[in-house]
mmCIF file of C-alpha atoms and ligand atoms in Angstrom:
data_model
loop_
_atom_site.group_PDB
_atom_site.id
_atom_site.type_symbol
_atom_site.label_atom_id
_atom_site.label_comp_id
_atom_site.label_asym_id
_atom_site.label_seq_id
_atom_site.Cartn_x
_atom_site.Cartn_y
_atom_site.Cartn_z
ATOM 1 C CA UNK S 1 8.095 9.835 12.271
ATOM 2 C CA UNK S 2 8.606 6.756 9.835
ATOM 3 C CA UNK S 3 5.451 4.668 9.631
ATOM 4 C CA UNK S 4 4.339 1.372 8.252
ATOM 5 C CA UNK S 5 0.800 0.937 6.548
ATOM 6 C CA UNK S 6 0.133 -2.852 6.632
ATOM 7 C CA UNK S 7 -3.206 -4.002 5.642
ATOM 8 C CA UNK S 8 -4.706 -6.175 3.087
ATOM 9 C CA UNK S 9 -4.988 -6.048 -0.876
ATOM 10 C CA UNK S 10 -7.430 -2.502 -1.196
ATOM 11 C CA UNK S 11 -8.049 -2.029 2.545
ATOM 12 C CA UNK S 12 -7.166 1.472 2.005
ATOM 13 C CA UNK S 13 -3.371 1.940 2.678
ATOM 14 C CA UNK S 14 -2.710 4.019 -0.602
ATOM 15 C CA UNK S 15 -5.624 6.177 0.127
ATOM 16 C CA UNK S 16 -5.324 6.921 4.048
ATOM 17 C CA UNK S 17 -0.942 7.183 2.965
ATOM 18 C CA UNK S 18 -2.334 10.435 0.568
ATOM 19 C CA UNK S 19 -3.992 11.983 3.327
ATOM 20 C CA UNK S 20 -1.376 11.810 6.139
ATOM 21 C CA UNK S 21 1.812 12.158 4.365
ATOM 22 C CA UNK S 22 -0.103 16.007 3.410
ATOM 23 C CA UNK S 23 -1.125 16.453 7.185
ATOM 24 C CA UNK S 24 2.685 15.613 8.115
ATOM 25 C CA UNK S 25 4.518 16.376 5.043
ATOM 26 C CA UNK S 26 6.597 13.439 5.182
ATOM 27 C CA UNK S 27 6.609 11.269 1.996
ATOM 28 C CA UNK S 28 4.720 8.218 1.208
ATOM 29 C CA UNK S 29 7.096 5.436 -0.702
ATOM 30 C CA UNK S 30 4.493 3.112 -2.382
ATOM 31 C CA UNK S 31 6.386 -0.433 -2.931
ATOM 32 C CA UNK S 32 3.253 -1.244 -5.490
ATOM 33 C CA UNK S 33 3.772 2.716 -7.276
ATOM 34 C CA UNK S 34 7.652 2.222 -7.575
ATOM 35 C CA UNK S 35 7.268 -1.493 -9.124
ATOM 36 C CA UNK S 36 3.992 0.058 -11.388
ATOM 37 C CA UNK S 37 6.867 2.213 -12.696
ATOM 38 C CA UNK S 38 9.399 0.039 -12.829
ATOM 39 C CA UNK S 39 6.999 -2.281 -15.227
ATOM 40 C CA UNK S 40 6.092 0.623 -17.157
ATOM 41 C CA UNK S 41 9.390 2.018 -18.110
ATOM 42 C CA UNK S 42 10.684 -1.470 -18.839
ATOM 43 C CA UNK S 43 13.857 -1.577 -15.993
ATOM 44 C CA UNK S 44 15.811 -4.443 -14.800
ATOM 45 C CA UNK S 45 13.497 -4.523 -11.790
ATOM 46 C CA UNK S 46 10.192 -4.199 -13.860
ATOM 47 C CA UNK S 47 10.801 -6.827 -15.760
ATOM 48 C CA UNK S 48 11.520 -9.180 -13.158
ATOM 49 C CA UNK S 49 8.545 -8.378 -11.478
ATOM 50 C CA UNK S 50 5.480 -7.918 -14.079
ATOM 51 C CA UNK S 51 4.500 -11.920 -14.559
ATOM 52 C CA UNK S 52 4.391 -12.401 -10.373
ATOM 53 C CA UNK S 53 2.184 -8.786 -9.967
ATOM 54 C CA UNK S 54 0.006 -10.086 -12.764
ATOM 55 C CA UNK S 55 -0.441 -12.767 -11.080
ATOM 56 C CA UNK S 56 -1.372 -11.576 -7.710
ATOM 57 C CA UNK S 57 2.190 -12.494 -5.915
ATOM 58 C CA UNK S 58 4.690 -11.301 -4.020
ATOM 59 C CA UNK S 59 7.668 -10.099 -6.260
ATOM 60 C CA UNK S 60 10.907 -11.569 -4.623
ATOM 61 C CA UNK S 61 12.082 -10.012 -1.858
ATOM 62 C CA UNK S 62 15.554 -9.062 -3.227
ATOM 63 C CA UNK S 63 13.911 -6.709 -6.270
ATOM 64 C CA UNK S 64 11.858 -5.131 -3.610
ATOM 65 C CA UNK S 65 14.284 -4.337 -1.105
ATOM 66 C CA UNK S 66 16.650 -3.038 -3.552
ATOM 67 C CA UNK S 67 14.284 -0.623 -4.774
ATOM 68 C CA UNK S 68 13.135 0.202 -1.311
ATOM 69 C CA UNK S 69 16.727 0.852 -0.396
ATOM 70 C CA UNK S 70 17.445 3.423 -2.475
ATOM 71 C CA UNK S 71 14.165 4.834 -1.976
ATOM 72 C CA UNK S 72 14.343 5.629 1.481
ATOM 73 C CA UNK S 73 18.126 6.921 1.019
ATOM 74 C CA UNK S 74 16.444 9.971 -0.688
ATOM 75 C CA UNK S 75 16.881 13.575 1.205
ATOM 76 C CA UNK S 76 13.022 13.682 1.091
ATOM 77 C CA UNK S 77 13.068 10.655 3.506
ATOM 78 C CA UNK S 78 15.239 11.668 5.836
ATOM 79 C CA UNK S 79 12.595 13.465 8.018
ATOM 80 C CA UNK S 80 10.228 10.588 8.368
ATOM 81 C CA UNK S 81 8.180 8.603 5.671
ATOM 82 C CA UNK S 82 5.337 6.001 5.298
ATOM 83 C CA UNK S 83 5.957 2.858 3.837
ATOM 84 C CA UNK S 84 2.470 1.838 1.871
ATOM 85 C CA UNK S 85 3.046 -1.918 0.914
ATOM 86 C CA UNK S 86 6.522 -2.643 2.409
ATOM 87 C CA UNK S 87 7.399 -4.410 3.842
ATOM 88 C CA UNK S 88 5.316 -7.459 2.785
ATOM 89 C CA UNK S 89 7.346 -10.681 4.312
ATOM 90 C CA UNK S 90 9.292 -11.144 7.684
ATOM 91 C CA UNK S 91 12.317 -11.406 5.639
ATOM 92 C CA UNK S 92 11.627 -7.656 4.498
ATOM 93 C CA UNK S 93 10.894 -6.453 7.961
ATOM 94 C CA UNK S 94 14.361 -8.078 8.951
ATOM 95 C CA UNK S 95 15.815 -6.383 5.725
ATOM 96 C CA UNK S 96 14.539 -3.150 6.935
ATOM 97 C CA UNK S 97 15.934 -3.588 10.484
ATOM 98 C CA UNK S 98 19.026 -4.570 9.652
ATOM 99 C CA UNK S 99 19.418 -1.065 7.522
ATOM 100 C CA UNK S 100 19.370 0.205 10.569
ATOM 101 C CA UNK S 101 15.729 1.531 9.753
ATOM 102 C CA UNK S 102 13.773 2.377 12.989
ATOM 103 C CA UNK S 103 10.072 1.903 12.782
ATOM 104 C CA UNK S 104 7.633 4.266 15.012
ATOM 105 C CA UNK S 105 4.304 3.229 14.142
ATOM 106 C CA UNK S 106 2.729 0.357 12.210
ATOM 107 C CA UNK S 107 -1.052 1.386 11.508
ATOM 108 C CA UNK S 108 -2.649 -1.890 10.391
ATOM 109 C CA UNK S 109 -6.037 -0.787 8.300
ATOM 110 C CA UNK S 110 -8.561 -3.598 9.357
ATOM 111 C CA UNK S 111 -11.227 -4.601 6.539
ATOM 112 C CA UNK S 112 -12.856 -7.906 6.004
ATOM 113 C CA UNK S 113 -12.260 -9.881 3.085
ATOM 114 C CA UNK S 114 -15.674 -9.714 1.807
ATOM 115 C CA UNK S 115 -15.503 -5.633 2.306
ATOM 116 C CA UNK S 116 -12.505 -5.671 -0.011
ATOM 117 C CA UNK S 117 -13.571 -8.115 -2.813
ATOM 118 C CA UNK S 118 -16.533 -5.335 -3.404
ATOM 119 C CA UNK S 119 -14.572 -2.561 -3.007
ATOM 120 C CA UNK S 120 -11.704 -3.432 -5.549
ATOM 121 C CA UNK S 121 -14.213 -3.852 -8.633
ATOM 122 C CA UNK S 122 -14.554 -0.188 -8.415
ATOM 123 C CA UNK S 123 -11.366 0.976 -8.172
ATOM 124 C CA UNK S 124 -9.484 2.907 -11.010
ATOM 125 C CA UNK S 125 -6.437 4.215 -11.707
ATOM 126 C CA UNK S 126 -4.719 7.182 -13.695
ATOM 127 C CA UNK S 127 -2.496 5.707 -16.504
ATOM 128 C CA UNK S 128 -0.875 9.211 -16.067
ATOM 129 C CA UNK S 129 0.002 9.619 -13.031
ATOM 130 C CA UNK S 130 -0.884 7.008 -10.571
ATOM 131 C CA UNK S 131 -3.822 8.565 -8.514
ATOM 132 C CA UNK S 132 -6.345 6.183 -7.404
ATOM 133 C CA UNK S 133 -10.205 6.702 -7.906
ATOM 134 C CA UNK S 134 -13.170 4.875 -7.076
ATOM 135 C CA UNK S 135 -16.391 4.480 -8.891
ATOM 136 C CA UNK S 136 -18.894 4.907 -6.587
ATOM 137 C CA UNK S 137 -16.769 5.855 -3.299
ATOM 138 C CA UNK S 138 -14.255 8.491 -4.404
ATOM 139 C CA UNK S 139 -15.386 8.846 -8.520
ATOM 140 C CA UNK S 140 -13.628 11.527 -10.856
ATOM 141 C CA UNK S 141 -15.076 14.862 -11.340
ATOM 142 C CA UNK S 142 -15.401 13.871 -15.006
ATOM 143 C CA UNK S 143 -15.893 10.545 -15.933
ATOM 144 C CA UNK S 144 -13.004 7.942 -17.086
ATOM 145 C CA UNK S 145 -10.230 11.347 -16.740
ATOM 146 C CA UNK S 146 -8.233 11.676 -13.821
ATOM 147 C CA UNK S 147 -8.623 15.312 -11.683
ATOM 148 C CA UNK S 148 -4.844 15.662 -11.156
ATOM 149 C CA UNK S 149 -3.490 15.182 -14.428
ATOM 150 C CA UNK S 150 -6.420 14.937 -17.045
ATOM 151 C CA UNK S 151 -5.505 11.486 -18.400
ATOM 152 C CA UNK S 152 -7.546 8.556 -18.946
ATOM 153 C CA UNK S 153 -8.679 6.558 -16.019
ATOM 154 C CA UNK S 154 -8.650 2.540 -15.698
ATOM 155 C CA UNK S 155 -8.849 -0.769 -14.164
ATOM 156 C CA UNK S 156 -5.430 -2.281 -13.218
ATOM 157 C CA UNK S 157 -4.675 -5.978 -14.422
ATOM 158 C CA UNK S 158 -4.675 -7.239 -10.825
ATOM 159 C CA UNK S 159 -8.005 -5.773 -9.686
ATOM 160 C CA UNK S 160 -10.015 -8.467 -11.923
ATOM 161 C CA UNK S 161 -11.516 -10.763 -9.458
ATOM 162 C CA UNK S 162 -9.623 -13.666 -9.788
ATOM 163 C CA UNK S 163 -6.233 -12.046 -9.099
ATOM 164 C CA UNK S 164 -8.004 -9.988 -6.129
ATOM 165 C CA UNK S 165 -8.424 -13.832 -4.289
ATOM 166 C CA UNK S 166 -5.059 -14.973 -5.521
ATOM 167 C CA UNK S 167 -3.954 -11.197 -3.794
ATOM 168 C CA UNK S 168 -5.738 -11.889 -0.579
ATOM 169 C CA UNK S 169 -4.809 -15.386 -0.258
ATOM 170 C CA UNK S 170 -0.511 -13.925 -0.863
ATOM 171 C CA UNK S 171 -1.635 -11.413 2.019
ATOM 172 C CA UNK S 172 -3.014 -13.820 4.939
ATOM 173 C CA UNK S 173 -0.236 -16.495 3.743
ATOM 174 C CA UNK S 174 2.760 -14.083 3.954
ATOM 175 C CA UNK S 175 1.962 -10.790 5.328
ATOM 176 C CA UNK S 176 -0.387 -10.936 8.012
ATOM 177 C CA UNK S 177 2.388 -12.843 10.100
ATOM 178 C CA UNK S 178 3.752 -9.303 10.243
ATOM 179 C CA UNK S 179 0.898 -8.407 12.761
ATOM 180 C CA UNK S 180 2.362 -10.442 15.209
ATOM 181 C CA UNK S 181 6.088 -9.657 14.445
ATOM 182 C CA UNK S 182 5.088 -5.756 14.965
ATOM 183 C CA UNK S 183 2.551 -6.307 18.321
ATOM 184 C CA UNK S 184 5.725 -8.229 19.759
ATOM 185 C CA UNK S 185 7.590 -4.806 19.218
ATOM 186 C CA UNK S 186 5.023 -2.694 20.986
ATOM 187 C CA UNK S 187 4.388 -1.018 17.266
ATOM 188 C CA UNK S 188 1.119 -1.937 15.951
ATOM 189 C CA UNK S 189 -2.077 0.016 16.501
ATOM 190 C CA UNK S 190 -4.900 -0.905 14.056
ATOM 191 C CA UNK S 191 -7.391 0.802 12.900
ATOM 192 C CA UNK S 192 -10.762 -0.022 11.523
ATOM 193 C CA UNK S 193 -10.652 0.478 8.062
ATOM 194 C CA UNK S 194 -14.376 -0.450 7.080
ATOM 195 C CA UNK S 195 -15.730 3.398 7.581
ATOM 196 C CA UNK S 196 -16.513 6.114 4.599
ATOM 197 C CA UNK S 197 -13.370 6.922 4.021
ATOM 198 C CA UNK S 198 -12.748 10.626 5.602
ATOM 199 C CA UNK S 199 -13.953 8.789 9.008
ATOM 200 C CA UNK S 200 -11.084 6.061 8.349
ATOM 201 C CA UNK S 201 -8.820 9.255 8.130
ATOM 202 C CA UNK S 202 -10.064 10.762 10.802
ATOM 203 C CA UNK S 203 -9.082 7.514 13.068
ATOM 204 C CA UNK S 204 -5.585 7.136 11.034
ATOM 205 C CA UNK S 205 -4.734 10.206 12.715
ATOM 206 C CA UNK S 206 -5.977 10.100 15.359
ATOM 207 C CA UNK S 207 -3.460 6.635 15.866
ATOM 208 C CA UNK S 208 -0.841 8.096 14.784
ATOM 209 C CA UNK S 209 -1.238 10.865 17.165
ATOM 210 C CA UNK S 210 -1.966 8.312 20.020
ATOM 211 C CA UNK S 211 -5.202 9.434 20.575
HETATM 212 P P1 AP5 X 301 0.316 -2.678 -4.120
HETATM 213 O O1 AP5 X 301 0.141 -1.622 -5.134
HETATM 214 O O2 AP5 X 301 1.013 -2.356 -2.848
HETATM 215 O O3 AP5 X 301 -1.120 -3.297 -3.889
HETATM 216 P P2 AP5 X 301 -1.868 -3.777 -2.556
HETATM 217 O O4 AP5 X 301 -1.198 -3.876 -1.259
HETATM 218 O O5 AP5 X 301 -2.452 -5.034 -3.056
HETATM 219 O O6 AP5 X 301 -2.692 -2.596 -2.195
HETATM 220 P P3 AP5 X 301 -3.581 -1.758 -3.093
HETATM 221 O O7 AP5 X 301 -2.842 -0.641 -3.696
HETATM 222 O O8 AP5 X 301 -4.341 -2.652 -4.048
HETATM 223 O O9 AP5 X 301 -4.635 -1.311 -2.016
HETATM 224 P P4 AP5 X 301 -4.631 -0.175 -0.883
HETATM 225 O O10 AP5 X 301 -4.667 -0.825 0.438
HETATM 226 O O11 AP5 X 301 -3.586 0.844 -1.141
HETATM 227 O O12 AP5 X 301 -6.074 0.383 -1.190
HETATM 228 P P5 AP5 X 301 -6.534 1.741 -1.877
HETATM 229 O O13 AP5 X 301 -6.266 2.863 -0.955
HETATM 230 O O14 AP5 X 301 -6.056 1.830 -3.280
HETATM 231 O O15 AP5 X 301 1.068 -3.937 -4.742
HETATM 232 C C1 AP5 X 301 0.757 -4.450 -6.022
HETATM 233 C C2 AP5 X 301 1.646 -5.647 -6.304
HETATM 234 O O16 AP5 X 301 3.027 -5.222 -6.292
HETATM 235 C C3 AP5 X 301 1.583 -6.778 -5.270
HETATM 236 O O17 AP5 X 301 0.528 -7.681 -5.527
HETATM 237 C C4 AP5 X 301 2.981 -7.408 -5.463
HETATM 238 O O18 AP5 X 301 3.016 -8.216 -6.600
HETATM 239 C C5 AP5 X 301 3.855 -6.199 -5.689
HETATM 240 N N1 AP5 X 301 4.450 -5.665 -4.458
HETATM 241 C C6 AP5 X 301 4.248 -4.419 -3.934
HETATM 242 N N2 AP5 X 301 4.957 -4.270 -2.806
HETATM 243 C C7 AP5 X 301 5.621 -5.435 -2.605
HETATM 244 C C8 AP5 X 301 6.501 -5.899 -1.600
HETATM 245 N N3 AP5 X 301 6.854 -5.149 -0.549
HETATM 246 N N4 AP5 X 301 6.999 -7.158 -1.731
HETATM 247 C C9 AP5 X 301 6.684 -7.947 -2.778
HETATM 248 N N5 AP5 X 301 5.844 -7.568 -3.766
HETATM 249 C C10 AP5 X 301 5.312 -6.316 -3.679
HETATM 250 O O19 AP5 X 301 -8.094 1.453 -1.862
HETATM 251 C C11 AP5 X 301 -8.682 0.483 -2.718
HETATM 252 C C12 AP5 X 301 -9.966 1.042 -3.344
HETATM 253 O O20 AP5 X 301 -10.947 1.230 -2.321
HETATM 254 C C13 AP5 X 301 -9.789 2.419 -4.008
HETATM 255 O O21 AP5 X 301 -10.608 2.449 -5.149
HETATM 256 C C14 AP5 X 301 -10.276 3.409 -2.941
HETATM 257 O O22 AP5 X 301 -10.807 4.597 -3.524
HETATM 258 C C15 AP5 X 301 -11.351 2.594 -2.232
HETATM 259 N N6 AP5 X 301 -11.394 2.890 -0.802
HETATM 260 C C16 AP5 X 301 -10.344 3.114 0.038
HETATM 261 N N7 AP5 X 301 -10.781 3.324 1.290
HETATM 262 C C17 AP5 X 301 -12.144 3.209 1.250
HETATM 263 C C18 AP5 X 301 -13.179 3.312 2.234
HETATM 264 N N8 AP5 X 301 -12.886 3.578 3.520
HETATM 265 N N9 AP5 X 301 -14.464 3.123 1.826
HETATM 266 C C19 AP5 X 301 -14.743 2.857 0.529
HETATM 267 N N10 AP5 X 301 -13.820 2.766 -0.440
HETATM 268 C C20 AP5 X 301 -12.536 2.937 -0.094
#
């Protein structure tokens, strides 16, 4: 089954895209992992986009589809996938359609702006490896080192408050339009996304089953 996870700045995409791609063993491609990376090992693409993620926008739509593109060419992909953070703009889900990409689900995770705003101050981040933590919600066995991999845990430029607005205000401008552009398709189911997080699971699945 491919799959879309739309949903706003830290409404829970990454988190819920951990759970199911282990339940369905399909991978999850993270647009927002793959450009971290990109960034951090100083590519072509990286470089292009740092300054725009550090400032909360969209990176343009050509370095993201490119990446996204070969991503989804991969043999892991080939027996479904979720996309967590892609696409982002119309023009992406028209790039992805005309790849000849055929969508089965978007899950939209619902949360309220004010919901988010709190939530992001406490997330952090492996430098390691990526996995996401939460202070008070989903906090590392030990403090400030991730579980998986041991390294140090931290805050990520664009959770700081001001970028979080600057993110939300990107999302409602450019990316919620794709609520409508997926409900005229017959795709979108949403889910409420303001639950303890197993419980937002539990409901993930249970959409994606068509419960
Ligand atoms: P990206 O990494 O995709 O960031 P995002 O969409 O802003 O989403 P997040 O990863 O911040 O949030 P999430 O919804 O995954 O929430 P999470 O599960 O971590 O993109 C970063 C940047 O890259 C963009 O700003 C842009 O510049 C660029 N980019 C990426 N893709 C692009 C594209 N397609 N086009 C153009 N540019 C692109 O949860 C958040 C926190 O809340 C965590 O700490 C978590 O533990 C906690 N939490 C989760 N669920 C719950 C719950 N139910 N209750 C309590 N806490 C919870």
């Amino acid at each position: 089954m491919n799959m879309i996870f739309l949903g706003a700045p830290g409404a829970g995409k990454g988190t819920q895209a951990e759970v199911v791609c282990k339940e369905l063993n399909i991978p999850a491609i993270s647009t927002g992992n793959m450009l971290r990376e990109a960034v951090k090992n100083s590519t072509e693409a990286g470089l292009k986009a740092k300054s725009y993620m550090d400032a909360g926008e969209l990176v343009p739509d050509e370095v993201v589809i490119g990446i996204l593109k070969d991503r989804i060419a991969q043999p892991d992909a080939q027996n479904g996938f979720i996309l967590d953070g892609f696409p982002r703009t119309v023009q992406q889900a028209e790039a992805l359609e005309s790849m000849g990409v055929e969508i089965d689900k978007v899950i939209e995770i619902d949360v309220p702006d004010d919901a988010i705003i709190a939530r992001m101050s406490g997330r952090r981040v492996c430098e390691g490896c990526g996995n996401s933590y939460h202070i008070e919600y989903k906090p590392t066995k030990v403090e400030g080192i991730c579980d998986a991999c041991g390294a140090k845990v931290v805050q990520r430029i664009d959770d700081k408050p001001e970028t979080v607005l600057a993110r939300l205000k990107t999302y409602h401008e450019k990316t919620a339009p794709l609520k409508d552009y997926y409900e005229k398709r017959g795709k979108l189911v949403t889910v409420k996304g303001q639950n303890e997080i197993a419980e937002t699971s539990r409901l993930t699945l249970a959409a994606i089953k068509g419960e």
